[in-house]
mmCIF file of N, CA, C and O in Angstrom:
data_model
loop_
_atom_site.group_PDB
_atom_site.id
_atom_site.type_symbol
_atom_site.label_atom_id
_atom_site.label_comp_id
_atom_site.label_asym_id
_atom_site.label_seq_id
_atom_site.Cartn_x
_atom_site.Cartn_y
_atom_site.Cartn_z
ATOM 1 N N PRO A 10 -1.914 7.007 5.160
ATOM 2 C CA PRO A 10 -1.212 6.040 4.737
ATOM 3 C C PRO A 10 0.311 5.852 5.501
ATOM 4 O O PRO A 10 0.141 6.867 5.803
ATOM 5 N N ALA A 11 0.858 4.783 4.637
ATOM 6 C CA ALA A 11 1.755 4.612 5.653
ATOM 7 C C ALA A 11 2.610 4.644 4.361
ATOM 8 O O ALA A 11 2.378 4.612 2.998
ATOM 9 N N MET A 12 4.283 4.859 4.880
ATOM 10 C CA MET A 12 5.010 5.251 3.705
ATOM 11 C C MET A 12 6.398 4.594 4.634
ATOM 12 O O MET A 12 6.642 5.032 5.422
ATOM 13 N N GLN A 13 7.493 3.577 3.359
ATOM 14 C CA GLN A 13 9.297 3.490 4.432
ATOM 15 C C GLN A 13 9.527 4.419 2.430
ATOM 16 O O GLN A 13 9.387 4.083 1.600
ATOM 17 N N VAL A 14 11.024 4.790 3.220
ATOM 18 C CA VAL A 14 11.860 5.071 2.036
ATOM 19 C C VAL A 14 12.617 3.966 1.880
ATOM 20 O O VAL A 14 13.599 3.845 3.301
ATOM 21 N N ASP A 15 13.574 3.660 0.942
ATOM 22 C CA ASP A 15 14.686 2.858 1.450
ATOM 23 C C ASP A 15 15.986 3.110 0.154
ATOM 24 O O ASP A 15 15.740 2.796 -1.447
ATOM 25 N N PRO A 16 17.182 3.403 -0.096
ATOM 26 C CA PRO A 16 17.385 3.454 1.535
ATOM 27 C C PRO A 16 16.927 5.182 2.230
ATOM 28 O O PRO A 16 16.592 5.671 1.789
ATOM 29 N N SER A 17 17.427 4.872 3.491
ATOM 30 C CA SER A 17 16.410 6.087 4.651
ATOM 31 C C SER A 17 17.543 7.600 3.760
ATOM 32 O O SER A 17 17.072 8.539 4.622
ATOM 33 N N THR A 18 19.208 7.261 3.746
ATOM 34 C CA THR A 18 19.523 8.422 3.454
ATOM 35 C C THR A 18 19.996 8.042 1.893
ATOM 36 O O THR A 18 20.311 6.873 1.621
ATOM 37 N N THR A 19 20.587 9.155 1.241
ATOM 38 C CA THR A 19 21.113 9.370 0.234
ATOM 39 C C THR A 19 21.718 10.824 0.174
ATOM 40 O O THR A 19 21.491 12.384 0.548
ATOM 41 N N VAL A 20 22.113 10.763 -1.289
ATOM 42 C CA VAL A 20 22.567 12.258 -1.656
ATOM 43 C C VAL A 20 22.002 12.670 -3.139
ATOM 44 O O VAL A 20 21.097 12.073 -3.362
ATOM 45 N N GLY A 21 21.912 13.770 -3.360
ATOM 46 C CA GLY A 21 21.398 14.461 -4.585
ATOM 47 C C GLY A 21 21.319 13.779 -5.337
ATOM 48 O O GLY A 21 23.256 13.749 -5.658
ATOM 49 N N GLY A 22 21.180 12.989 -6.681
ATOM 50 C CA GLY A 22 21.161 12.789 -7.893
ATOM 51 C C GLY A 22 21.180 11.228 -6.972
ATOM 52 O O GLY A 22 20.952 10.351 -8.102
ATOM 53 N N GLY A 23 20.618 10.953 -6.221
ATOM 54 C CA GLY A 23 21.072 9.620 -5.740
ATOM 55 C C GLY A 23 19.032 9.221 -5.658
ATOM 56 O O GLY A 23 18.255 9.656 -5.974
ATOM 57 N N ARG A 24 18.968 7.858 -5.925
ATOM 58 C CA ARG A 24 18.345 7.269 -5.765
ATOM 59 C C ARG A 24 17.299 6.552 -4.467
ATOM 60 O O ARG A 24 18.032 5.601 -4.374
ATOM 61 N N VAL A 25 16.226 6.641 -4.184
ATOM 62 C CA VAL A 25 15.207 6.039 -3.180
ATOM 63 C C VAL A 25 14.059 5.403 -3.671
ATOM 64 O O VAL A 25 13.521 5.555 -4.727
ATOM 65 N N LEU A 26 13.857 3.671 -2.308
ATOM 66 C CA LEU A 26 12.489 3.347 -3.059
ATOM 67 C C LEU A 26 11.690 4.006 -2.016
ATOM 68 O O LEU A 26 11.824 3.505 -1.242
ATOM 69 N N VAL A 27 10.243 4.369 -2.332
ATOM 70 C CA VAL A 27 9.173 4.565 -1.794
ATOM 71 C C VAL A 27 8.384 3.900 -2.024
ATOM 72 O O VAL A 27 7.521 3.409 -2.919
ATOM 73 N N ASP A 28 7.980 2.784 -0.977
ATOM 74 C CA ASP A 28 6.986 1.738 -0.223
ATOM 75 C C ASP A 28 5.482 2.624 0.628
ATOM 76 O O ASP A 28 5.970 3.242 1.304
ATOM 77 N N ALA A 29 3.972 2.615 -0.154
ATOM 78 C CA ALA A 29 3.118 3.629 0.382
ATOM 79 C C ALA A 29 2.315 2.674 0.628
ATOM 80 O O ALA A 29 2.211 2.365 -0.407
ATOM 81 N N SER A 30 1.146 2.868 1.357
ATOM 82 C CA SER A 30 0.126 2.369 1.383
ATOM 83 C C SER A 30 -1.502 3.064 1.850
ATOM 84 O O SER A 30 -0.802 4.106 2.161
ATOM 85 N N GLY A 31 -2.330 2.884 1.151
ATOM 86 C CA GLY A 31 -3.436 3.580 2.287
ATOM 87 C C GLY A 31 -4.605 4.239 0.655
ATOM 88 O O GLY A 31 -4.711 5.261 1.549
ATOM 89 N N PHE A 32 -4.137 4.600 -0.640
ATOM 90 C CA PHE A 32 -4.043 4.668 -0.738
ATOM 91 C C PHE A 32 -5.554 4.220 -1.739
ATOM 92 O O PHE A 32 -5.730 3.239 -1.643
ATOM 93 N N GLU A 33 -6.033 4.948 -2.384
ATOM 94 C CA GLU A 33 -7.583 4.684 -3.375
ATOM 95 C C GLU A 33 -7.142 3.697 -4.823
ATOM 96 O O GLU A 33 -6.049 4.013 -4.883
ATOM 97 N N PRO A 34 -7.217 2.283 -4.459
ATOM 98 C CA PRO A 34 -6.897 1.702 -5.788
ATOM 99 C C PRO A 34 -7.386 2.784 -6.917
ATOM 100 O O PRO A 34 -8.155 2.878 -7.660
ATOM 101 N N GLY A 35 -5.757 2.157 -8.128
ATOM 102 C CA GLY A 35 -5.846 2.672 -9.125
ATOM 103 C C GLY A 35 -5.884 4.466 -9.466
ATOM 104 O O GLY A 35 -5.854 5.354 -10.519
ATOM 105 N N SER A 36 -5.694 5.169 -8.158
ATOM 106 C CA SER A 36 -5.805 6.063 -8.241
ATOM 107 C C SER A 36 -4.251 6.486 -8.482
ATOM 108 O O SER A 36 -2.875 5.748 -8.126
ATOM 109 N N THR A 37 -3.922 8.191 -8.763
ATOM 110 C CA THR A 37 -2.659 8.431 -9.099
ATOM 111 C C THR A 37 -1.663 8.925 -7.431
ATOM 112 O O THR A 37 -2.830 9.746 -6.649
ATOM 113 N N VAL A 38 -0.359 8.428 -7.688
ATOM 114 C CA VAL A 38 0.196 9.160 -5.990
ATOM 115 C C VAL A 38 1.332 9.693 -6.594
ATOM 116 O O VAL A 38 1.720 9.290 -7.711
ATOM 117 N N ASP A 39 1.618 11.124 -5.883
ATOM 118 C CA ASP A 39 2.748 11.992 -6.066
ATOM 119 C C ASP A 39 3.700 11.729 -4.811
ATOM 120 O O ASP A 39 2.927 12.177 -4.131
ATOM 121 N N PHE A 40 4.824 11.716 -5.352
ATOM 122 C CA PHE A 40 6.070 12.308 -4.297
ATOM 123 C C PHE A 40 6.812 13.521 -4.666
ATOM 124 O O PHE A 40 6.425 13.727 -5.121
ATOM 125 N N TYR A 41 7.002 14.140 -3.326
ATOM 126 C CA TYR A 41 7.872 15.892 -3.227
ATOM 127 C C TYR A 41 8.002 15.553 -2.028
ATOM 128 O O TYR A 41 8.465 15.091 -1.258
ATOM 129 N N LEU A 42 9.520 15.955 -2.073
ATOM 130 C CA LEU A 42 10.503 16.158 -1.466
ATOM 131 C C LEU A 42 10.437 17.475 -1.017
ATOM 132 O O LEU A 42 10.287 18.703 -1.672
ATOM 133 N N HIS A 43 10.804 17.419 0.329
ATOM 134 C CA HIS A 43 10.145 18.660 1.160
ATOM 135 C C HIS A 43 11.621 19.381 2.036
ATOM 136 O O HIS A 43 12.560 18.342 2.397
ATOM 137 N N SER A 44 11.621 20.406 1.824
ATOM 138 C CA SER A 44 11.267 21.580 2.372
ATOM 139 C C SER A 44 11.072 22.141 2.077
ATOM 140 O O SER A 44 9.619 22.663 1.677
ATOM 141 N N ALA A 45 11.280 22.862 0.252
ATOM 142 C CA ALA A 45 10.471 23.159 -0.854
ATOM 143 C C ALA A 45 9.966 22.020 -1.057
ATOM 144 O O ALA A 45 11.069 21.163 -1.520
ATOM 145 N N ALA A 46 9.491 22.412 -1.426
ATOM 146 C CA ALA A 46 7.937 21.268 -2.487
ATOM 147 C C ALA A 46 8.743 20.510 -3.599
ATOM 148 O O ALA A 46 8.863 22.165 -4.951
ATOM 149 N N VAL A 47 9.626 19.966 -3.707
ATOM 150 C CA VAL A 47 9.837 19.552 -5.160
ATOM 151 C C VAL A 47 9.316 18.073 -5.930
ATOM 152 O O VAL A 47 9.633 17.347 -4.836
ATOM 153 N N HIS A 48 8.505 18.305 -6.883
ATOM 154 C CA HIS A 48 7.868 17.238 -7.119
ATOM 155 C C HIS A 48 8.927 16.247 -8.200
ATOM 156 O O HIS A 48 9.477 15.621 -8.554
ATOM 157 N N LEU A 49 8.704 14.685 -7.442
ATOM 158 C CA LEU A 49 9.752 14.010 -7.242
ATOM 159 C C LEU A 49 9.162 12.664 -8.365
ATOM 160 O O LEU A 49 10.390 11.904 -9.537
ATOM 161 N N GLY A 50 7.728 12.953 -8.809
ATOM 162 C CA GLY A 50 7.834 11.728 -9.573
ATOM 163 C C GLY A 50 6.071 11.394 -8.950
ATOM 164 O O GLY A 50 6.040 11.312 -7.987
ATOM 165 N N SER A 51 5.609 10.193 -10.003
ATOM 166 C CA SER A 51 3.543 10.095 -9.614
ATOM 167 C C SER A 51 4.171 8.143 -10.450
ATOM 168 O O SER A 51 4.971 7.474 -10.604
ATOM 169 N N ALA A 52 3.097 7.854 -9.179
ATOM 170 C CA ALA A 52 2.632 6.090 -9.503
ATOM 171 C C ALA A 52 1.010 5.796 -9.825
ATOM 172 O O ALA A 52 0.820 6.486 -8.589
ATOM 173 N N THR A 53 1.222 4.807 -9.489
ATOM 174 C CA THR A 53 -0.282 4.422 -9.830
ATOM 175 C C THR A 53 -0.590 3.293 -8.421
ATOM 176 O O THR A 53 0.034 2.158 -8.657
ATOM 177 N N ALA A 54 -1.468 3.426 -7.464
ATOM 178 C CA ALA A 54 -1.741 2.411 -6.583
ATOM 179 C C ALA A 54 -2.724 1.390 -6.879
ATOM 180 O O ALA A 54 -2.961 1.753 -8.048
ATOM 181 N N ASP A 55 -1.806 0.252 -6.704
ATOM 182 C CA ASP A 55 -2.297 -0.647 -6.883
ATOM 183 C C ASP A 55 -3.781 -1.054 -6.847
ATOM 184 O O ASP A 55 -4.157 -0.581 -6.098
ATOM 185 N N GLY A 56 -4.299 -2.625 -6.804
ATOM 186 C CA GLY A 56 -5.786 -3.478 -6.623
ATOM 187 C C GLY A 56 -5.757 -2.964 -4.823
ATOM 188 O O GLY A 56 -7.579 -3.063 -4.531
ATOM 189 N N SER A 57 -4.948 -2.751 -4.214
ATOM 190 C CA SER A 57 -5.211 -2.864 -2.506
ATOM 191 C C SER A 57 -4.736 -1.681 -2.201
ATOM 192 O O SER A 57 -4.856 -1.490 -0.947
ATOM 193 N N GLY A 58 -4.259 -0.943 -3.458
ATOM 194 C CA GLY A 58 -4.280 0.334 -2.678
ATOM 195 C C GLY A 58 -2.786 1.264 -2.744
ATOM 196 O O GLY A 58 -2.420 2.290 -1.771
ATOM 197 N N ASP A 59 -1.949 -0.489 -2.637
ATOM 198 C CA ASP A 59 -0.423 0.033 -2.867
ATOM 199 C C ASP A 59 0.485 0.685 -3.802
ATOM 200 O O ASP A 59 0.014 0.653 -4.830
ATOM 201 N N VAL A 60 1.793 1.530 -3.509
ATOM 202 C CA VAL A 60 2.224 1.245 -4.612
ATOM 203 C C VAL A 60 3.856 1.900 -4.143
ATOM 204 O O VAL A 60 3.736 1.989 -2.586
ATOM 205 N N ALA A 61 4.385 1.517 -5.342
ATOM 206 C CA ALA A 61 5.677 1.437 -5.068
ATOM 207 C C ALA A 61 6.707 2.299 -5.939
ATOM 208 O O ALA A 61 5.975 1.932 -7.367
ATOM 209 N N ALA A 62 7.370 2.801 -5.949
ATOM 210 C CA ALA A 62 8.212 3.736 -6.791
ATOM 211 C C ALA A 62 9.744 4.537 -6.497
ATOM 212 O O ALA A 62 10.196 4.671 -5.520
ATOM 213 N N TRP A 63 11.006 4.122 -7.947
ATOM 214 C CA TRP A 63 11.924 4.598 -7.185
ATOM 215 C C TRP A 63 11.961 5.914 -7.701
ATOM 216 O O TRP A 63 11.547 6.827 -8.790
ATOM 217 N N VAL A 64 12.608 6.794 -6.458
ATOM 218 C CA VAL A 64 12.439 8.735 -7.012
ATOM 219 C C VAL A 64 13.793 8.470 -7.191
ATOM 220 O O VAL A 64 14.635 8.270 -6.262
ATOM 221 N N THR A 65 13.766 9.390 -7.254
ATOM 222 C CA THR A 65 15.603 10.601 -7.310
ATOM 223 C C THR A 65 15.275 11.790 -6.814
ATOM 224 O O THR A 65 15.258 12.729 -7.220
ATOM 225 N N ILE A 66 16.275 12.095 -5.843
ATOM 226 C CA ILE A 66 16.304 13.221 -5.162
ATOM 227 C C ILE A 66 17.615 14.137 -6.005
ATOM 228 O O ILE A 66 18.218 13.664 -7.257
ATOM 229 N N PRO A 67 17.049 15.366 -6.311
ATOM 230 C CA PRO A 67 17.296 15.868 -7.654
ATOM 231 C C PRO A 67 19.238 16.544 -6.808
ATOM 232 O O PRO A 67 19.357 16.676 -5.404
ATOM 233 N N PRO A 68 19.748 16.339 -7.935
ATOM 234 C CA PRO A 68 20.891 16.844 -8.091
ATOM 235 C C PRO A 68 21.399 18.452 -7.263
ATOM 236 O O PRO A 68 20.499 19.407 -7.418
ATOM 237 N N GLY A 69 22.021 18.503 -6.858
ATOM 238 C CA GLY A 69 22.037 20.279 -6.070
ATOM 239 C C GLY A 69 21.076 20.419 -4.423
ATOM 240 O O GLY A 69 21.111 21.064 -4.215
ATOM 241 N N THR A 70 20.103 18.959 -3.861
ATOM 242 C CA THR A 70 19.971 19.155 -2.726
ATOM 243 C C THR A 70 20.850 18.871 -1.565
ATOM 244 O O THR A 70 21.915 18.430 -1.504
ATOM 245 N N THR A 71 20.043 20.631 -0.880
ATOM 246 C CA THR A 71 21.218 20.595 0.298
ATOM 247 C C THR A 71 20.887 19.564 1.449
ATOM 248 O O THR A 71 20.314 19.036 1.267
ATOM 249 N N PRO A 72 22.438 19.274 1.446
ATOM 250 C CA PRO A 72 22.487 17.719 2.734
ATOM 251 C C PRO A 72 21.984 18.721 3.317
ATOM 252 O O PRO A 72 21.857 19.879 3.755
ATOM 253 N N GLY A 73 21.566 17.502 4.440
ATOM 254 C CA GLY A 73 20.561 17.847 5.208
ATOM 255 C C GLY A 73 19.246 16.726 5.630
ATOM 256 O O GLY A 73 18.671 15.869 4.776
ATOM 257 N N LEU A 74 18.797 17.274 6.518
ATOM 258 C CA LEU A 74 17.173 16.110 7.188
ATOM 259 C C LEU A 74 16.195 16.675 5.902
ATOM 260 O O LEU A 74 15.557 17.804 5.724
ATOM 261 N N HIS A 75 15.295 15.860 5.388
ATOM 262 C CA HIS A 75 14.010 16.199 4.238
ATOM 263 C C HIS A 75 13.809 15.100 4.322
ATOM 264 O O HIS A 75 13.358 13.881 5.024
ATOM 265 N N HIS A 76 11.766 15.113 3.888
ATOM 266 C CA HIS A 76 10.522 14.279 4.257
ATOM 267 C C HIS A 76 10.040 14.073 2.940
ATOM 268 O O HIS A 76 10.292 15.243 2.026
ATOM 269 N N ILE A 77 9.955 13.606 2.861
ATOM 270 C CA ILE A 77 8.998 13.428 1.285
ATOM 271 C C ILE A 77 7.919 12.557 1.855
ATOM 272 O O ILE A 77 7.609 11.459 2.606
ATOM 273 N N GLU A 78 7.093 13.317 1.196
ATOM 274 C CA GLU A 78 5.679 13.459 0.766
ATOM 275 C C GLU A 78 4.926 12.023 -0.357
ATOM 276 O O GLU A 78 5.354 12.650 -1.317
ATOM 277 N N ALA A 79 4.077 11.954 0.169
ATOM 278 C CA ALA A 79 3.157 10.697 -0.805
ATOM 279 C C ALA A 79 1.494 11.633 -1.100
ATOM 280 O O ALA A 79 1.116 11.362 0.442
ATOM 281 N N VAL A 80 1.248 11.989 -2.031
ATOM 282 C CA VAL A 80 0.168 12.469 -1.635
ATOM 283 C C VAL A 80 -0.822 11.746 -2.733
ATOM 284 O O VAL A 80 -0.289 11.836 -4.209
ATOM 285 N N GLY A 81 -1.962 11.338 -2.148
ATOM 286 C CA GLY A 81 -2.608 10.894 -3.199
ATOM 287 C C GLY A 81 -4.668 10.632 -2.779
ATOM 288 O O GLY A 81 -4.896 11.221 -1.848
ATOM 289 N N VAL A 82 -5.424 9.833 -3.411
ATOM 290 C CA VAL A 82 -6.493 10.117 -3.015
ATOM 291 C C VAL A 82 -7.341 8.581 -1.347
ATOM 292 O O VAL A 82 -6.510 7.580 -1.677
ATOM 293 N N ASP A 83 -7.519 9.512 -0.739
ATOM 294 C CA ASP A 83 -7.492 9.046 0.629
ATOM 295 C C ASP A 83 -8.795 8.297 0.513
ATOM 296 O O ASP A 83 -9.910 8.374 -0.100
ATOM 297 N N PRO A 84 -9.484 6.266 0.767
ATOM 298 C CA PRO A 84 -9.830 5.764 0.290
ATOM 299 C C PRO A 84 -11.582 5.978 0.976
ATOM 300 O O PRO A 84 -12.642 5.893 0.355
ATOM 301 N N SER A 85 -10.720 6.486 1.935
ATOM 302 C CA SER A 85 -12.068 6.814 3.443
ATOM 303 C C SER A 85 -12.979 8.167 2.534
ATOM 304 O O SER A 85 -14.648 8.613 2.813
ATOM 305 N N VAL A 86 -12.473 8.397 1.845
ATOM 306 C CA VAL A 86 -13.627 9.901 1.528
ATOM 307 C C VAL A 86 -14.040 9.969 -0.099
ATOM 308 O O VAL A 86 -14.811 11.029 -1.071
ATOM 309 N N VAL A 87 -14.011 8.559 -0.722
ATOM 310 C CA VAL A 87 -14.144 8.842 -2.241
ATOM 311 C C VAL A 87 -15.936 8.462 -2.176
ATOM 312 O O VAL A 87 -15.972 7.413 -1.136
#
């Protein structure tokens, strides 16, 4: 899967738009913030396997570099 986050920086309590592709159409995609895994929400992939969702970075998130992960069904293994 491919993913983009806009804006690329924010603070705890801020929202970002996550755009991802490469998932099984109609499957659920979960978004997680790392270093420590924090579930940010879920969305359903469209008929092309693309998904977009606004997620909120939890208030109190420590400033610094973090990664957002999109976890869902890979259509090549279905």
